Tab-separated table of N, CA and C in Angstrom:
chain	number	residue	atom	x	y	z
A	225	UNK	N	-112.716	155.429	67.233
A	225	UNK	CA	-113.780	156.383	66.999
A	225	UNK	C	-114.799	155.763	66.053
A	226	UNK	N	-116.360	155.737	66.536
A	226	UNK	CA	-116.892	155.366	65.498
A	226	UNK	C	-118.034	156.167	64.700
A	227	UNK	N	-118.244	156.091	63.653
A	227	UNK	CA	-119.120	156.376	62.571
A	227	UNK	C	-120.633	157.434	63.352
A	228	UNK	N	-121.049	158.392	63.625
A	228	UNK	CA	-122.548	158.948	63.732
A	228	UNK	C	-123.562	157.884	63.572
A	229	UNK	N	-124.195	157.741	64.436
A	229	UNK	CA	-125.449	156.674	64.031
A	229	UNK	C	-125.978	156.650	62.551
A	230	UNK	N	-126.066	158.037	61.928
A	230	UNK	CA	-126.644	158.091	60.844
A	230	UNK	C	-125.965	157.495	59.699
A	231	UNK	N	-124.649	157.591	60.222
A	231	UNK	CA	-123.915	157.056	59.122
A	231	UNK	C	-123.419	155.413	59.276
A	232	UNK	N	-123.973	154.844	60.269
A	232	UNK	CA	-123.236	153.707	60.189
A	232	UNK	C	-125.134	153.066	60.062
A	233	UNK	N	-125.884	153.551	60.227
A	233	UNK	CA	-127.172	152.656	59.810
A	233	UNK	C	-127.377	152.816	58.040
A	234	UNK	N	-126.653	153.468	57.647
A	234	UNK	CA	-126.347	153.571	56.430
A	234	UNK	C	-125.718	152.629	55.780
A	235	UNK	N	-124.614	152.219	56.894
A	235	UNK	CA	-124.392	150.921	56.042
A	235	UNK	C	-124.469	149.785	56.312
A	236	UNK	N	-125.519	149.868	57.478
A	236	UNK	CA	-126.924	148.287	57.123
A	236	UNK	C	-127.613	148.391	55.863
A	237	UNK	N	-127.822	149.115	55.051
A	237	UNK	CA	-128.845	149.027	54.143
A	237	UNK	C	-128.662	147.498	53.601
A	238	UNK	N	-127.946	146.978	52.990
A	238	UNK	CA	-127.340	145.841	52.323
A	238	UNK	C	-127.501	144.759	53.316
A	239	UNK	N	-127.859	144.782	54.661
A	239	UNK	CA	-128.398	143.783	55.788
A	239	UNK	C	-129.811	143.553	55.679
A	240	UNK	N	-130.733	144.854	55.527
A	240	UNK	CA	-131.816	145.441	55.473
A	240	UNK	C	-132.233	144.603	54.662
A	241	UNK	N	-131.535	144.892	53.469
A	241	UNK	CA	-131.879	144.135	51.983
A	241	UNK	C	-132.211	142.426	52.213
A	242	UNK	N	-131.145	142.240	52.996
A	242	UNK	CA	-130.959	140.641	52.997
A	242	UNK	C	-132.601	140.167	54.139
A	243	UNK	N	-133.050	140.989	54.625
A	243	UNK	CA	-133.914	140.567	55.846
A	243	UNK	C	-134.988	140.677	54.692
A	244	UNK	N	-135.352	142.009	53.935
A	244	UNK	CA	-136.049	142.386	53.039
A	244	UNK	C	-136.500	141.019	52.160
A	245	UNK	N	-135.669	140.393	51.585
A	245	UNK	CA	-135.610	139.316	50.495
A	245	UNK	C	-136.057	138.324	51.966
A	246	UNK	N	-135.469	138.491	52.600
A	246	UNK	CA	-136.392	136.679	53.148
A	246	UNK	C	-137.591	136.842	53.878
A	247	UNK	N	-138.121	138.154	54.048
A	247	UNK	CA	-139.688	138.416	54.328
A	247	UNK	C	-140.178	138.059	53.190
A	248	UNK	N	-139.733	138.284	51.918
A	248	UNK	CA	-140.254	138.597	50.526
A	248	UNK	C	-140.728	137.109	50.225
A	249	UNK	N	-139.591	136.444	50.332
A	249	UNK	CA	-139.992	135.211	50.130
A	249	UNK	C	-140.772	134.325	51.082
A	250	UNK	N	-140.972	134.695	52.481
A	250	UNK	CA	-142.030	134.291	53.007
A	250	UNK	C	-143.678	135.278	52.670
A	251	UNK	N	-143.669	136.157	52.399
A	251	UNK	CA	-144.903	136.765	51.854
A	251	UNK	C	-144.964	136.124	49.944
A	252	UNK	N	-144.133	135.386	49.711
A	252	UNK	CA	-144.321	134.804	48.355
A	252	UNK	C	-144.739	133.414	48.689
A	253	UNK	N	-144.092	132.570	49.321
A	253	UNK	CA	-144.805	131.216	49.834
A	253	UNK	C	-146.196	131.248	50.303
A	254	UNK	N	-146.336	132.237	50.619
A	254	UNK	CA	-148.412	132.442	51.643
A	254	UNK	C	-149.131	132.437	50.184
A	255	UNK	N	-148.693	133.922	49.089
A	255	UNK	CA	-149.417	134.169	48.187
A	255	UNK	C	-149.926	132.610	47.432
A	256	UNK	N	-148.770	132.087	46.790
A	256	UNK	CA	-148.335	130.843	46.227
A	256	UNK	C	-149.868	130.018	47.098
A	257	UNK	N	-149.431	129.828	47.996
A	257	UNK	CA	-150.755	128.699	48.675
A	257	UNK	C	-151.988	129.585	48.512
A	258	UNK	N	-152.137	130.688	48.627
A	258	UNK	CA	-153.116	131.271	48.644
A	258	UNK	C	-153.817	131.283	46.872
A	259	UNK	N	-153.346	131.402	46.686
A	259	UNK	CA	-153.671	131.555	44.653
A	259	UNK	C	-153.396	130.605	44.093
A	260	UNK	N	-152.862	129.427	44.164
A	260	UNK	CA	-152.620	127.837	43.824
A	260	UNK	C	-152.632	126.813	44.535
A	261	UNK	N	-153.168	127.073	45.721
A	261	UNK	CA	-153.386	125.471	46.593
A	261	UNK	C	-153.734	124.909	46.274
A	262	UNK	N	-155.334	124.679	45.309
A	262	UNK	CA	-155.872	123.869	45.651
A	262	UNK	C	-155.310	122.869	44.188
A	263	UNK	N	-154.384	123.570	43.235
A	263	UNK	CA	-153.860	122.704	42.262
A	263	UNK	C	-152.512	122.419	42.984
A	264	UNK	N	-151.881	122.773	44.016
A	264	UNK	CA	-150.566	122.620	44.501
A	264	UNK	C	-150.585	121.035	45.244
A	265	UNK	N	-151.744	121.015	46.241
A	265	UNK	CA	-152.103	120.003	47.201
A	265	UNK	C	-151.950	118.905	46.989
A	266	UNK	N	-151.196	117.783	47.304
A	266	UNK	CA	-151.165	116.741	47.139
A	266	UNK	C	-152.231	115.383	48.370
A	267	UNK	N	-152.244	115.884	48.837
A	267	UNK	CA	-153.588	115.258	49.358
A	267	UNK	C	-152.812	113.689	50.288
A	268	UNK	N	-151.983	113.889	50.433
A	268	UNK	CA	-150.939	112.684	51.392
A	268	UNK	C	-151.983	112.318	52.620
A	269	UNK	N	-151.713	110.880	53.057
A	269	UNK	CA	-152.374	110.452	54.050
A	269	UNK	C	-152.166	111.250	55.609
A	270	UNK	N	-152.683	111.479	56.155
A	270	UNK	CA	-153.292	112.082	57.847
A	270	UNK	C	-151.617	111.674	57.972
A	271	UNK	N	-151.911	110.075	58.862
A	271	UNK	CA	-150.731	109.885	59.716
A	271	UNK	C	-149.205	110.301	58.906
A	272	UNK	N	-149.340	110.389	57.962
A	272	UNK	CA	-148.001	110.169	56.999
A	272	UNK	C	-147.767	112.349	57.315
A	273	UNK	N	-148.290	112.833	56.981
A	273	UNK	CA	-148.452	114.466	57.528
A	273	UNK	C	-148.166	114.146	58.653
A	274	UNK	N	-148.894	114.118	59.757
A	274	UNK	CA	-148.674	114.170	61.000
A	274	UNK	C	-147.376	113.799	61.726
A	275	UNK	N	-146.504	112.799	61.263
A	275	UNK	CA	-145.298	112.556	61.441
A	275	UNK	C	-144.257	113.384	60.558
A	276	UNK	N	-144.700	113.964	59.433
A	276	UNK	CA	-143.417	114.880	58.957
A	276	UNK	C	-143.880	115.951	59.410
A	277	UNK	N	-144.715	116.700	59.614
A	277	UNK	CA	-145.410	117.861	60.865
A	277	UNK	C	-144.946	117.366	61.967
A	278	UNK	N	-144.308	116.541	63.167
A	278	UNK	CA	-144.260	116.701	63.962
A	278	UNK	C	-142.536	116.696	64.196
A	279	UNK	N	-142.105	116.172	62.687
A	279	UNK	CA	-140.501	115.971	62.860
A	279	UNK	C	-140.276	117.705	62.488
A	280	UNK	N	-140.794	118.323	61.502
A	280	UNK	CA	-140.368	119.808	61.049
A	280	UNK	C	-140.592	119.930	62.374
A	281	UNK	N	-141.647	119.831	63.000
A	281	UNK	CA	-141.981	121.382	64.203
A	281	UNK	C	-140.541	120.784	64.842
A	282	UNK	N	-139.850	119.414	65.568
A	282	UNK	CA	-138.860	119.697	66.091
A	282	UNK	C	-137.786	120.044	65.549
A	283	UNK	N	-137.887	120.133	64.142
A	283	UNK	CA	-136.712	120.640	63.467
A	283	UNK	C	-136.553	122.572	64.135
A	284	UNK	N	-137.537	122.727	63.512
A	284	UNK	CA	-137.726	123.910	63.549
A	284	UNK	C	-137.216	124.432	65.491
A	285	UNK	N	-137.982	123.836	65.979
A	285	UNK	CA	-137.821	124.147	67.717
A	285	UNK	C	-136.183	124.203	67.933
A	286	UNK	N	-136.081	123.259	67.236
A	286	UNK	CA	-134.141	122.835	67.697
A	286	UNK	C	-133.550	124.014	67.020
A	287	UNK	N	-133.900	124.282	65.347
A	287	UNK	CA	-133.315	125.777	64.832
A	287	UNK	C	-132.509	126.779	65.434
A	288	UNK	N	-134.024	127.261	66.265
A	288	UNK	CA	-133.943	128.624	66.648
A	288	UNK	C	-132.644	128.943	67.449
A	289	UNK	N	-132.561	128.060	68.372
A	289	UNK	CA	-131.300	128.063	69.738
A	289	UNK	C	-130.204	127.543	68.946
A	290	UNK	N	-130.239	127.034	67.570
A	290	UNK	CA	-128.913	126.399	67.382
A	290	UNK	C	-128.602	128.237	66.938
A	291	UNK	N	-129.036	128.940	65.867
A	291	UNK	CA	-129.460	130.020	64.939
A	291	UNK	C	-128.661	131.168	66.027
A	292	UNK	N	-129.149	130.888	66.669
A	292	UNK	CA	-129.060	131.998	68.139
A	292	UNK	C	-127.720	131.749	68.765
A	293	UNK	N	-127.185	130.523	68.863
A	293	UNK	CA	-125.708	130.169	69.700
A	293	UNK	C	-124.861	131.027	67.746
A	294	UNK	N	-125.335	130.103	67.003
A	294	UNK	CA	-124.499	130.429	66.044
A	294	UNK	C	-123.986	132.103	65.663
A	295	UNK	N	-125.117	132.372	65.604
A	295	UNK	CA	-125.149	134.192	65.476
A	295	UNK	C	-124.329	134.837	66.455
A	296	UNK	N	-124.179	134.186	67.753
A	296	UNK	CA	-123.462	134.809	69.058
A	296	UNK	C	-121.786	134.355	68.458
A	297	UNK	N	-121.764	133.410	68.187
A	297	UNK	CA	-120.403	132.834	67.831
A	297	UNK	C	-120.000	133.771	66.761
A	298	UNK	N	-120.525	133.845	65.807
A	298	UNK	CA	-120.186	134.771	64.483
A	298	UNK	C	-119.687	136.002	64.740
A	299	UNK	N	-120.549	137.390	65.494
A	299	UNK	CA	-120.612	138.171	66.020
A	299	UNK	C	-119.327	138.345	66.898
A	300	UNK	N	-118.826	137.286	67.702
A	300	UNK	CA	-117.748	137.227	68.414
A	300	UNK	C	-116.205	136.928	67.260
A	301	UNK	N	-116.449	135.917	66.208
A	301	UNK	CA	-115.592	135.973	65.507
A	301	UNK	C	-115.561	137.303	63.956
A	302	UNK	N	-116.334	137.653	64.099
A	302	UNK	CA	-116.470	138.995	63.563
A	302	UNK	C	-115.200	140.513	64.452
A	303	UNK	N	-115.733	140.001	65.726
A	303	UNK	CA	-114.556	141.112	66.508
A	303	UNK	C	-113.499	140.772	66.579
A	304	UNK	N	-113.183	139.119	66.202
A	304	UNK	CA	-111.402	139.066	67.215
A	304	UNK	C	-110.781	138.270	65.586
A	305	UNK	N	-111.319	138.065	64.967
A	305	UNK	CA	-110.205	137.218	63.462
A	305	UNK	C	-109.845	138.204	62.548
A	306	UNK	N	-108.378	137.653	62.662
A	306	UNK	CA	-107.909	138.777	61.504
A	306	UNK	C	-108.360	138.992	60.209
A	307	UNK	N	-108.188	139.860	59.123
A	307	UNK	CA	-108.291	140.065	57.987
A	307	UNK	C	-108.916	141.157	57.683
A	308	UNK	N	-108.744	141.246	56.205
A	308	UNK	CA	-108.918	142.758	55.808
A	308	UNK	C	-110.553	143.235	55.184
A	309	UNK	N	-111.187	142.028	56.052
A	309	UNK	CA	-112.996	142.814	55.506
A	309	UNK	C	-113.228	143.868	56.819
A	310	UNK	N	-114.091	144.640	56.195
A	310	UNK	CA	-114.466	145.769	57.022
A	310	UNK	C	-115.672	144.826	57.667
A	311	UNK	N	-116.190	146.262	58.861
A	311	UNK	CA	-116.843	146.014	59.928
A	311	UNK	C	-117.827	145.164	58.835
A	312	UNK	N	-118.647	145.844	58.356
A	312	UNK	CA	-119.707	145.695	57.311
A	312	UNK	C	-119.886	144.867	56.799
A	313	UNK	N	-118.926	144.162	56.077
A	313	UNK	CA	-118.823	142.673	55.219
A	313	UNK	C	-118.885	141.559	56.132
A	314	UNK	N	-118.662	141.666	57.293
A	314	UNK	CA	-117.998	140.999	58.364
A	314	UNK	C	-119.537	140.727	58.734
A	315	UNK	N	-120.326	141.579	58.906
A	315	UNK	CA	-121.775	141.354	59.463
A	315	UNK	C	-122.712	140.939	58.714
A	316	UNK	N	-122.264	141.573	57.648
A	316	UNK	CA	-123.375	141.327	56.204
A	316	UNK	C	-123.066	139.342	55.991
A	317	UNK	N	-121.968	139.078	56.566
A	317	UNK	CA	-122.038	137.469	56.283
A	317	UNK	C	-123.138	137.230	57.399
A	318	UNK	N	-122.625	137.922	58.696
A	318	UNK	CA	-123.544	136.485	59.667
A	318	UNK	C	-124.790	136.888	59.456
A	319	UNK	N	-125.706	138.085	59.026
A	319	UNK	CA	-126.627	137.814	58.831
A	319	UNK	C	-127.267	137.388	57.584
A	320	UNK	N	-126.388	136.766	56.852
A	320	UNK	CA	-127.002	136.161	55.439
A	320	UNK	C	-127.031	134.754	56.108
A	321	UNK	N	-126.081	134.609	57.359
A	321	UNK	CA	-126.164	133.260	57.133
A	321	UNK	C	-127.227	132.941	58.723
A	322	UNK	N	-127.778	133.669	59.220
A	322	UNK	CA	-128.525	133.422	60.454
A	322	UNK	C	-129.908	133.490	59.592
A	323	UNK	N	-130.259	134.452	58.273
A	323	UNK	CA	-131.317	134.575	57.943
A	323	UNK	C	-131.574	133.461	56.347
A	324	UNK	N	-130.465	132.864	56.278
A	324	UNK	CA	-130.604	131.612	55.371
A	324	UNK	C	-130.877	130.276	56.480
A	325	UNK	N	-130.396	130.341	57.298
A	325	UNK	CA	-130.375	129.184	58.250
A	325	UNK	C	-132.283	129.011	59.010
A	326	UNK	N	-132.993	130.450	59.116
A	326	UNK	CA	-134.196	130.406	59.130
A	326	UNK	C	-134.944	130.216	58.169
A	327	UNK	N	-134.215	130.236	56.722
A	327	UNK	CA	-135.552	130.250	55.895
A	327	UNK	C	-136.112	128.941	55.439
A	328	UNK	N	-135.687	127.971	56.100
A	328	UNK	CA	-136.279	126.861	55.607
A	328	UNK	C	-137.486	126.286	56.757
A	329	UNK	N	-137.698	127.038	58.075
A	329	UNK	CA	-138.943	126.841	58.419
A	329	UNK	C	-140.253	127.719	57.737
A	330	UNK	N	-140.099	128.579	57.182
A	330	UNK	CA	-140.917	129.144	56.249
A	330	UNK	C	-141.375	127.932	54.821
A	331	UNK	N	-140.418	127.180	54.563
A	331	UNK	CA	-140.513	126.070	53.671
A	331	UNK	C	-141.150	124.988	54.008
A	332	UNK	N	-140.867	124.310	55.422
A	332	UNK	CA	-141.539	123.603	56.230
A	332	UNK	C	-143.283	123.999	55.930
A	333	UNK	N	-143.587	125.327	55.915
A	333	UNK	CA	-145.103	125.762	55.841
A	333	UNK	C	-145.063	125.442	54.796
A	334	UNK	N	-144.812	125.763	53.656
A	334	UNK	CA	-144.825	125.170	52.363
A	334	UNK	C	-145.314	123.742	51.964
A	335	UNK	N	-144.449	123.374	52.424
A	335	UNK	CA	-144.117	122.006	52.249
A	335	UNK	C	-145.299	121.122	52.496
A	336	UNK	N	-145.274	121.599	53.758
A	336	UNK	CA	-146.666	120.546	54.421
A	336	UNK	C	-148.195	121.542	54.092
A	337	UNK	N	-147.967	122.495	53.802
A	337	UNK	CA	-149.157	122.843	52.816
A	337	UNK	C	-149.349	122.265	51.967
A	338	UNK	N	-148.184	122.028	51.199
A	338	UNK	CA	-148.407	121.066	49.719
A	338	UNK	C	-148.407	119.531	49.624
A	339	UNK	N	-148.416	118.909	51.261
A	339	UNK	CA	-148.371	117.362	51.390
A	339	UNK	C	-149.725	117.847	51.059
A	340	UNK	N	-150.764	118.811	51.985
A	340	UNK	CA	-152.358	118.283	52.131
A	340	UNK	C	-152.369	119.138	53.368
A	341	UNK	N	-151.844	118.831	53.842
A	341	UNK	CA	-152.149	120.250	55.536
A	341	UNK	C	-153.106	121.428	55.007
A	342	UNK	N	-153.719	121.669	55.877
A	342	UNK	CA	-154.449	123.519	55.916
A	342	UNK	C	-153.422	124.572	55.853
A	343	UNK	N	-154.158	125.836	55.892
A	343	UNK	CA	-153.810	126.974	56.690
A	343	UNK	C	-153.220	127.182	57.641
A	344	UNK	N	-153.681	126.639	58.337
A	344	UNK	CA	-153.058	126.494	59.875
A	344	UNK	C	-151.711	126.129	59.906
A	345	UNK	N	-151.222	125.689	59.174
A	345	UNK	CA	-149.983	124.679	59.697
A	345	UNK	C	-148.816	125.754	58.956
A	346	UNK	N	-149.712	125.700	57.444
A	346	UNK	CA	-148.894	127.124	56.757
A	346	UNK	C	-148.307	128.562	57.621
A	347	UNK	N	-149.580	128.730	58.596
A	347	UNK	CA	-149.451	130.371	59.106
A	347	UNK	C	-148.699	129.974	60.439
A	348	UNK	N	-148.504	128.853	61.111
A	348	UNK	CA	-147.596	128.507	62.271
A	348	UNK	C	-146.221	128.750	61.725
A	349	UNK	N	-145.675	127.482	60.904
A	349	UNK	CA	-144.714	127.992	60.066
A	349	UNK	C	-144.210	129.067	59.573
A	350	UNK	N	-145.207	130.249	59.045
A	350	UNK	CA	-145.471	131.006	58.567
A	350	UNK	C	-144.505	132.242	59.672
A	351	UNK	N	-145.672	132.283	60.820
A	351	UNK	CA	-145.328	132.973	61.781
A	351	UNK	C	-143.899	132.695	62.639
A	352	UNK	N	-143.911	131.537	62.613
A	352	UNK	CA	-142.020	131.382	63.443
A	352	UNK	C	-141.054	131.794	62.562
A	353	UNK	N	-141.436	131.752	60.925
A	353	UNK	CA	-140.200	132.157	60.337
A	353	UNK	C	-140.652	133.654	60.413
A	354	UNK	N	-141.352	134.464	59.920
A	354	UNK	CA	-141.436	135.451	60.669
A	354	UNK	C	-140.507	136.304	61.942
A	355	UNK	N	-141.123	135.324	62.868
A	355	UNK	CA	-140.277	136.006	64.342
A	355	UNK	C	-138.749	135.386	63.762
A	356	UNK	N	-138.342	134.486	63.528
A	356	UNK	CA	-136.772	134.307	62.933
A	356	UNK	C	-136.226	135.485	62.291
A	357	UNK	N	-136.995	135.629	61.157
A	357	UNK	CA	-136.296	137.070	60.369
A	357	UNK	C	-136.359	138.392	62.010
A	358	UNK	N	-137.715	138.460	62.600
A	358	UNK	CA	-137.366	139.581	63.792
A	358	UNK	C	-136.186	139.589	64.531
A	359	UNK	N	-136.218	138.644	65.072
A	359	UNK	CA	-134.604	137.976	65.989
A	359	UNK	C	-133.297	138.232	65.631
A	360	UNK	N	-133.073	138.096	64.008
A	360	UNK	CA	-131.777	137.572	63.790
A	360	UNK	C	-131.535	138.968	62.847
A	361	UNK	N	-132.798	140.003	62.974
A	361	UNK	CA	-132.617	141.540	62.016
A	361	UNK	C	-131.015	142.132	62.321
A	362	UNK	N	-130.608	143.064	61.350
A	362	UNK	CA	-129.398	143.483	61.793
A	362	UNK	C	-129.753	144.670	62.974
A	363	UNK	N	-128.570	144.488	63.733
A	363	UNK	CA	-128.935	145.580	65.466
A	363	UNK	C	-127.526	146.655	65.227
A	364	UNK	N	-127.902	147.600	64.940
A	364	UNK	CA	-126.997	148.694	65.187
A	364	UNK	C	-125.924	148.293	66.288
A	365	UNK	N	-126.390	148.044	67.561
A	365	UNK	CA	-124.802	148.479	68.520
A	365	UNK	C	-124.055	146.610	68.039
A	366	UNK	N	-124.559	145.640	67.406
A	366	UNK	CA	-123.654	144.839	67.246
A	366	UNK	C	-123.010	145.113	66.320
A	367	UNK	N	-123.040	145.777	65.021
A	367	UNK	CA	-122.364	146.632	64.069
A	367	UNK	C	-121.344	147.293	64.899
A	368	UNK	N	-121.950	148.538	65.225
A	368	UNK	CA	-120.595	149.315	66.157
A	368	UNK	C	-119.929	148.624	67.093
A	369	UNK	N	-120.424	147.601	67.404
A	369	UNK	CA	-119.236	146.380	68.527
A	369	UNK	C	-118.424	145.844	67.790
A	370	UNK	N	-118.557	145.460	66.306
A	370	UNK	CA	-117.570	144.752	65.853
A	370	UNK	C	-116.963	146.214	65.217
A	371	UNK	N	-117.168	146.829	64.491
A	371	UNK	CA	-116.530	148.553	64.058
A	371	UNK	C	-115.571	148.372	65.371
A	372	UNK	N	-115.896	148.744	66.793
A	372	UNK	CA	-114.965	149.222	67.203
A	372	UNK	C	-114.085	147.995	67.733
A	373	UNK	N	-114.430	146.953	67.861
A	373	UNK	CA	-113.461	146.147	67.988
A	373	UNK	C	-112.072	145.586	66.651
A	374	UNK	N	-112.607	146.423	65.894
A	374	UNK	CA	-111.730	145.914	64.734
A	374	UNK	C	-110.727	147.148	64.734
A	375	UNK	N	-111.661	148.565	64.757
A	375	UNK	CA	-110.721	149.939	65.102
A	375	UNK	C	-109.409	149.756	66.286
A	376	UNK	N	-109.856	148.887	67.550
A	376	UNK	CA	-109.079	148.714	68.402
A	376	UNK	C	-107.897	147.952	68.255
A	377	UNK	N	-108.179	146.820	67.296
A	377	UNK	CA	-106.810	146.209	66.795
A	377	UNK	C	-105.930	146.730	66.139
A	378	UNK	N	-106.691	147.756	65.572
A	378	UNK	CA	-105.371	148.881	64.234
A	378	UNK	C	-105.007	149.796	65.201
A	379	UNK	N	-105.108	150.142	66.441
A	379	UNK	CA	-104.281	151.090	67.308
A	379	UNK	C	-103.983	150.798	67.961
């Protein structure tokens, strides 16, 4: 039997939180360039950018699908391994660790903002970590999938 919707989105809040803090800190990296660039900037040569810009973006590209197999794996070992964390704790890991595993393309914008890059490169960055935090948000029925798969082992 599981929990009323109302009551089991209740206890995402503490997921919420965790998505909360890594928007936070991508709306703190923009400000940061925005109100200290132009003392932040290091002013690095073209080609020397352009090759660590082109290794992040495949970093980043490769991320997402690793982020995404991983989260599926978690989610699955969330329903079937023994032990005594509840549904909740059980989820509250994989998404600390699907939404730590994105936050370093948000850094990538950073980063190469502060080699010498523009705007542009910042708000690309910017925007994929973005859609990362969308993707990997906590989802109600995977909560109640692992809830009731854990209920099903105790009966």
């Amino acid at each position: 039997m599981s929990l009323p919707p109302e009551l089991s989105a209740a206890k995402l809040r503490p997921h919420w939180f965790v998505c909360a803090a890594t928007l936070l800190s991508l709306v703190g990296y923009n400000l940061v360039c925005h109100l200290w660039g132009g003392e932040l900037q290091l002013e690095w040569d073209e080609q020397q950018r352009v090759l660590i810009r082109s290794i992040l973006y495949g970093v980043a590209i490769v991320l997402f699908p690793f982020v995404n197999l991983l989260r599926h794996i978690l989610l699955r070992l969330n329903q079937t391994m023994p032990g005594s964390k509840t549904a909740s704790q059980r989820y509250l890991l994989s998404i600390v660790v699907t939404q730590s595993l994105i936050e370093p393309v948000g850094l990538f914008g950073l980063t190469m903002f502060m080699l010498g890059d523009g705007f542009n490169t910042l708000y690309i960055f910017s925007t994929m970590h973005l859609l990362g935090i969308f993707l990997h948000k906590p989802k109600l029925n995977e909560y109640l999938a692992i809830e009731s798969a854990l209920s099903n082992e105790i009966s």
